[in-house]
Amino acid sequence: LYLVIAVPLILIFIFSYGPMYGIQIAFRDYIATKGISGSTWVGTKYFASFFKTRQFPRLLGNTIGISLYSLLASFPIPILLAISLNECGSLRFKKSAQMITYAPHFISTVVIVSIMTLMFSMKTGIVNNAIVALGGKRINFMGEARFFKSMYVWSGVWQNVGWGSIIYLATLTNVDPALHEAAAIDGAGRFGRMLHVSLPALAPVITIQFIMRVGNILSQGYEKVILLYRPLTFETADIISSYVYRSGLLNSNYSFGAAVSVFNSIVNLAILVLANSLSRRL
């Protein structure tokens, strides 16, 4: 058992704790030829410049807005799907629904964005063709800032709802059938059993999943954002991680990018500790 647990621990130390040596790039005027330790120490210079930049309020607002929207939209749906599948009487339908909802998780982000571009194209997209057929006007879903957050969040819900329901479904399959039988004898219907047996059984798992999601509230991936956003949608699409990508990697300003990333991690850690503390009290 110690050998089994040693493998993930070694991976964590190599890929999570080992790279922490490079955090000091955020506090140095990093020059690749001089190396990390040879670069000049500048303290919080790059943190201050990030806070003073005119993009800071927009970046923070967009990141928090997309994260909260994603949390509210995507967190409860896998729970509802798991409960629905658990209550399904037809084994064939249950397996088919599981396969259909799991499949999008294995599609790459690039392919997902390509599918969205084709479906929501203003001229040839199936969605706009349907709107016109119903008497409406074509809408530029991919080019208007007001649609970006919804496009980003709900495509993510579609892609990950099945995969996210696995842990809840596994928990429900381990619930003692005697509890459901006792509730039925006491007069509880299907909804009553879901409310008083299934949900309490899921409560510990829901709490852990919620803490993990809240702890990553500012860590929206930049890949999908960069693939989706356009110059016209920068107002609502630009987030901290995409800004780090542009400023740190594309512009080779590694110290500034590292400082922004460290700030992001510190805020995530603070929110994680707060969420964990609240969960213990509640």
Short mmCIF file of C-alpha atoms in Angstrom, two decimals:
data_model
loop_
_atom_site.label_atom_id
_atom_site.label_comp_id
_atom_site.label_asym_id
_atom_site.label_seq_id
_atom_site.Cartn_x
_atom_site.Cartn_y
_atom_site.Cartn_z
CA LEU A 1 0.00 0.00 0.00
CA TYR A 2 2.87 2.38 0.74
CA LEU A 3 4.36 1.63 -2.69
CA VAL A 4 0.99 2.32 -4.33
CA ILE A 5 0.61 5.70 -2.63
CA ALA A 6 4.27 6.53 -3.30
CA VAL A 7 3.63 6.90 -7.05
CA PRO A 8 1.15 9.84 -6.84
CA LEU A 9 3.21 11.41 -4.05
CA ILE A 10 6.35 11.34 -6.20
CA LEU A 11 4.42 12.85 -9.12
CA ILE A 12 3.08 15.62 -6.87
CA PHE A 13 6.55 16.46 -5.55
CA ILE A 14 8.09 16.46 -9.04
CA PHE A 15 5.40 18.43 -10.89
CA SER A 16 3.81 20.52 -8.11
CA TYR A 17 6.48 21.23 -5.50
CA GLY A 18 9.61 21.05 -7.65
CA PRO A 19 8.61 23.92 -9.97
CA MET A 20 8.01 26.18 -6.93
CA TYR A 21 11.70 27.06 -7.12
CA GLY A 22 10.79 29.08 -10.21
CA ILE A 23 8.28 31.25 -8.30
CA GLN A 24 11.12 33.62 -7.49
CA ILE A 25 11.05 34.69 -11.18
CA ALA A 26 8.10 36.86 -10.13
CA PHE A 27 10.40 38.75 -7.75
CA ARG A 28 13.39 39.05 -10.10
CA ASP A 29 14.11 40.88 -13.33
CA TYR A 30 14.51 37.54 -15.07
CA ILE A 31 16.98 37.24 -17.93
CA ALA A 32 17.33 33.76 -19.42
CA THR A 33 21.09 34.03 -20.00
CA LYS A 34 21.69 34.87 -16.32
CA GLY A 35 19.38 32.15 -14.98
CA ILE A 36 16.97 32.46 -12.07
CA SER A 37 19.50 32.95 -9.26
CA GLY A 38 21.67 35.29 -11.36
CA SER A 39 18.85 37.70 -12.25
CA THR A 40 18.44 40.91 -10.28
CA TRP A 41 16.06 40.83 -7.30
CA VAL A 42 13.37 43.52 -7.73
CA GLY A 43 10.88 42.54 -5.00
CA THR A 44 7.23 43.32 -5.73
CA LYS A 45 7.92 45.54 -8.74
CA TYR A 46 5.94 43.42 -11.19
CA PHE A 47 3.05 42.89 -8.77
CA ALA A 48 2.70 46.66 -8.40
CA SER A 49 2.83 47.20 -12.16
CA PHE A 50 0.07 44.61 -12.65
CA PHE A 51 -2.18 46.26 -10.06
CA LYS A 52 -1.61 49.64 -11.69
CA THR A 53 -2.31 48.51 -15.24
CA ARG A 54 -5.61 49.70 -16.68
CA GLN A 55 -6.59 46.14 -17.60
CA PHE A 56 -6.51 44.91 -13.98
CA PRO A 57 -10.15 45.70 -13.01
CA ARG A 58 -11.44 44.21 -16.28
CA LEU A 59 -9.30 41.08 -16.00
CA LEU A 60 -10.29 40.43 -12.39
CA GLY A 61 -13.96 41.16 -13.07
CA ASN A 62 -14.10 38.90 -16.14
CA THR A 63 -12.27 36.06 -14.37
CA ILE A 64 -14.53 36.16 -11.30
CA GLY A 65 -17.64 36.62 -13.46
CA ILE A 66 -16.92 33.63 -15.70
CA SER A 67 -15.86 31.48 -12.72
CA LEU A 68 -19.01 32.21 -10.69
CA TYR A 69 -21.22 31.75 -13.76
CA SER A 70 -19.51 28.43 -14.47
CA LEU A 71 -19.82 27.33 -10.83
CA LEU A 72 -23.54 28.14 -10.65
CA ALA A 73 -24.29 26.52 -14.01
CA SER A 74 -22.06 23.46 -14.00
CA PHE A 75 -21.93 22.41 -10.35
CA PRO A 76 -25.56 21.30 -9.73
CA ILE A 77 -26.23 19.73 -13.15
CA PRO A 78 -23.95 16.64 -12.71
CA ILE A 79 -25.64 16.01 -9.35
CA LEU A 80 -29.09 16.13 -10.94
CA LEU A 81 -27.92 13.89 -13.79
CA ALA A 82 -26.47 11.34 -11.37
CA ILE A 83 -29.67 11.21 -9.31
CA SER A 84 -31.78 10.92 -12.48
CA LEU A 85 -29.67 8.06 -13.85
CA ASN A 86 -29.71 6.33 -10.47
CA GLU A 87 -33.52 6.46 -10.42
CA CYS A 88 -33.82 5.25 -14.01
CA GLY A 89 -35.56 1.89 -14.24
CA SER A 90 -34.36 0.91 -17.72
CA LEU A 91 -30.80 -0.42 -17.64
CA ARG A 92 -30.42 -0.05 -21.42
CA PHE A 93 -31.53 3.60 -21.36
CA LYS A 94 -29.27 4.28 -18.37
CA LYS A 95 -26.19 2.87 -20.11
CA SER A 96 -27.00 4.72 -23.33
CA ALA A 97 -27.47 8.02 -21.48
CA GLN A 98 -24.18 7.52 -19.63
CA MET A 99 -22.27 6.85 -22.84
CA ILE A 100 -23.82 9.84 -24.64
CA THR A 101 -23.10 12.25 -21.77
CA TYR A 102 -19.57 10.94 -21.11
CA ALA A 103 -18.43 11.10 -24.76
CA PRO A 104 -17.98 14.91 -25.09
CA HIS A 105 -15.43 14.91 -22.25
CA PHE A 106 -12.96 13.08 -24.51
CA ILE A 107 -13.24 15.63 -27.33
CA SER A 108 -10.33 18.07 -27.38
CA THR A 109 -10.91 21.78 -26.73
CA VAL A 110 -9.85 22.66 -30.27
CA VAL A 111 -12.50 20.35 -31.74
CA ILE A 112 -15.16 21.68 -29.34
CA VAL A 113 -14.45 25.26 -30.43
CA SER A 114 -14.48 24.19 -34.09
CA ILE A 115 -17.89 22.57 -33.61
CA MET A 116 -19.17 25.74 -31.93
CA THR A 117 -17.80 27.91 -34.74
CA LEU A 118 -19.60 25.80 -37.35
CA MET A 119 -22.87 25.55 -35.41
CA PHE A 120 -23.09 29.24 -34.46
CA SER A 121 -21.67 30.73 -37.66
CA MET A 122 -23.65 33.84 -38.57
CA LYS A 123 -23.97 32.93 -42.27
CA THR A 124 -24.06 29.13 -42.44
CA GLY A 125 -24.51 27.93 -38.84
CA ILE A 126 -27.36 25.55 -38.10
CA VAL A 127 -28.48 27.67 -35.12
CA ASN A 128 -28.81 30.87 -37.16
CA ASN A 129 -30.48 28.95 -40.00
CA ALA A 130 -33.06 27.70 -37.49
CA ILE A 131 -33.60 31.24 -36.15
CA VAL A 132 -34.18 32.55 -39.70
CA ALA A 133 -36.53 29.66 -40.47
CA LEU A 134 -38.58 30.66 -37.43
CA GLY A 135 -38.79 34.26 -38.63
CA GLY A 136 -35.94 35.79 -36.63
CA LYS A 137 -32.75 37.62 -37.59
CA ARG A 138 -29.26 36.20 -37.66
CA ILE A 139 -27.20 36.74 -34.50
CA ASN A 140 -23.42 36.99 -34.33
CA PHE A 141 -22.98 34.64 -31.35
CA MET A 142 -19.21 34.34 -31.79
CA GLY A 143 -18.54 38.03 -32.39
CA GLU A 144 -20.57 39.86 -29.74
CA ALA A 145 -19.14 40.42 -26.28
CA ARG A 146 -22.46 39.87 -24.50
CA PHE A 147 -22.65 36.24 -25.67
CA PHE A 148 -19.10 35.17 -24.79
CA LYS A 149 -19.64 34.10 -21.18
CA SER A 150 -22.70 32.02 -22.00
CA MET A 151 -20.98 30.39 -24.98
CA TYR A 152 -17.95 29.56 -22.84
CA VAL A 153 -19.85 28.28 -19.81
CA TRP A 154 -22.63 26.23 -21.43
CA SER A 155 -20.29 24.54 -23.90
CA GLY A 156 -18.26 23.51 -20.85
CA VAL A 157 -21.38 22.20 -19.14
CA TRP A 158 -22.23 20.11 -22.20
CA GLN A 159 -18.69 18.78 -22.42
CA ASN A 160 -18.19 17.84 -18.77
CA VAL A 161 -21.62 17.10 -17.26
CA GLY A 162 -21.40 13.34 -17.86
CA TRP A 163 -17.85 13.02 -16.59
CA GLY A 164 -18.66 15.15 -13.54
CA SER A 165 -21.58 12.88 -12.62
CA ILE A 166 -19.42 9.72 -12.32
CA ILE A 167 -18.32 10.31 -8.72
CA TYR A 168 -21.88 11.09 -7.62
CA LEU A 169 -23.28 8.06 -9.42
CA ALA A 170 -20.65 5.84 -7.81
CA THR A 171 -21.65 7.16 -4.38
CA LEU A 172 -25.33 6.51 -5.02
CA THR A 173 -24.72 2.93 -6.11
CA ASN A 174 -23.15 2.28 -2.68
CA VAL A 175 -26.21 3.48 -0.73
CA ASP A 176 -27.79 0.63 1.23
CA PRO A 177 -31.02 -0.42 -0.59
CA ALA A 178 -32.57 -1.01 2.84
CA LEU A 179 -32.69 2.77 3.33
CA HIS A 180 -34.81 3.19 0.20
CA GLU A 181 -37.01 0.28 1.22
CA ALA A 182 -37.52 1.70 4.71
CA ALA A 183 -38.37 5.12 3.28
CA ALA A 184 -40.86 3.53 0.87
CA ILE A 185 -42.51 1.62 3.73
CA ASP A 186 -42.79 4.91 5.64
CA GLY A 187 -44.72 6.36 2.70
CA ALA A 188 -41.97 8.23 0.83
CA GLY A 189 -42.47 8.43 -2.92
CA ARG A 190 -39.69 8.56 -5.52
CA PHE A 191 -39.09 12.29 -4.97
CA GLY A 192 -39.16 11.83 -1.19
CA ARG A 193 -36.51 9.09 -1.39
CA MET A 194 -34.35 11.29 -3.57
CA LEU A 195 -34.69 14.15 -1.09
CA HIS A 196 -34.23 12.22 2.16
CA VAL A 197 -31.98 9.30 1.12
CA SER A 198 -30.02 10.12 -2.05
CA LEU A 199 -29.13 13.75 -1.33
CA PRO A 200 -27.93 13.14 2.27
CA ALA A 201 -25.75 10.30 0.96
CA LEU A 202 -24.22 12.70 -1.58
CA ALA A 203 -23.70 15.57 0.90
CA PRO A 204 -20.06 14.74 1.88
CA VAL A 205 -19.01 14.28 -1.76
CA ILE A 206 -20.83 17.46 -2.80
CA THR A 207 -19.00 19.37 -0.05
CA ILE A 208 -15.56 18.12 -1.14
CA GLN A 209 -16.27 18.82 -4.81
CA PHE A 210 -17.55 22.31 -3.98
CA ILE A 211 -14.42 23.14 -1.95
CA MET A 212 -12.22 21.99 -4.84
CA ARG A 213 -14.20 24.04 -7.36
CA VAL A 214 -14.15 27.16 -5.18
CA GLY A 215 -10.40 26.78 -4.68
CA ASN A 216 -9.92 27.10 -8.43
CA ILE A 217 -12.32 29.99 -8.90
CA LEU A 218 -9.70 32.20 -10.58
CA SER A 219 -8.05 29.39 -12.53
CA GLN A 220 -10.04 29.36 -15.74
CA GLY A 221 -8.05 27.68 -18.50
CA TYR A 222 -6.71 30.03 -21.15
CA GLU A 223 -6.80 27.54 -24.05
CA LYS A 224 -10.53 27.69 -24.67
CA VAL A 225 -10.67 31.44 -24.03
CA ILE A 226 -7.91 32.13 -26.57
CA LEU A 227 -9.60 29.89 -29.15
CA LEU A 228 -13.00 31.54 -28.61
CA TYR A 229 -12.29 35.21 -28.16
CA ARG A 230 -12.13 37.80 -30.91
CA PRO A 231 -11.06 41.48 -30.82
CA LEU A 232 -14.75 42.40 -30.52
CA THR A 233 -15.23 40.19 -27.43
CA PHE A 234 -12.14 41.27 -25.45
CA GLU A 235 -14.35 43.35 -23.17
CA THR A 236 -15.88 40.24 -21.57
CA ALA A 237 -13.50 37.50 -22.74
CA ASP A 238 -10.05 38.58 -21.52
CA ILE A 239 -9.20 36.88 -18.20
CA ILE A 240 -6.12 36.60 -16.00
CA SER A 241 -4.81 33.35 -17.50
CA SER A 242 -5.11 34.60 -21.10
CA TYR A 243 -3.38 37.84 -20.06
CA VAL A 244 -0.54 35.81 -18.50
CA TYR A 245 -0.22 33.88 -21.77
CA ARG A 246 0.02 37.05 -23.87
CA SER A 247 2.22 39.10 -21.57
CA GLY A 248 4.42 36.32 -20.19
CA LEU A 249 4.90 33.96 -23.14
CA LEU A 250 4.10 35.84 -26.35
CA ASN A 251 5.85 39.04 -25.20
CA SER A 252 8.61 37.12 -23.36
CA ASN A 253 7.97 39.15 -20.19
CA TYR A 254 8.42 36.14 -17.93
CA SER A 255 8.78 38.01 -14.64
CA PHE A 256 5.55 39.94 -15.17
CA GLY A 257 3.66 36.81 -16.25
CA ALA A 258 4.97 34.90 -13.23
CA ALA A 259 3.92 37.72 -10.87
CA VAL A 260 0.37 37.71 -12.25
CA SER A 261 0.23 33.92 -11.95
CA VAL A 262 1.49 33.99 -8.35
CA PHE A 263 -1.14 36.61 -7.46
CA ASN A 264 -3.76 34.32 -9.01
CA SER A 265 -2.56 31.35 -6.93
CA ILE A 266 -2.48 33.33 -3.67
CA VAL A 267 -6.09 34.46 -4.14
CA ASN A 268 -7.14 30.89 -4.98
CA LEU A 269 -5.43 29.60 -1.83
CA ALA A 270 -7.16 32.21 0.36
CA ILE A 271 -10.58 31.35 -1.12
CA LEU A 272 -9.86 27.62 -0.67
CA VAL A 273 -9.01 28.04 3.03
CA LEU A 274 -12.15 30.18 3.53
CA ALA A 275 -14.38 27.63 1.77
CA ASN A 276 -12.90 24.77 3.80
CA SER A 277 -13.47 26.68 7.04
CA LEU A 278 -17.08 27.45 6.15
CA SER A 279 -17.76 23.83 5.19
CA ARG A 280 -16.58 22.64 8.61
CA ARG A 281 -18.90 25.07 10.38
CA LEU A 282 -21.89 24.23 8.18
#
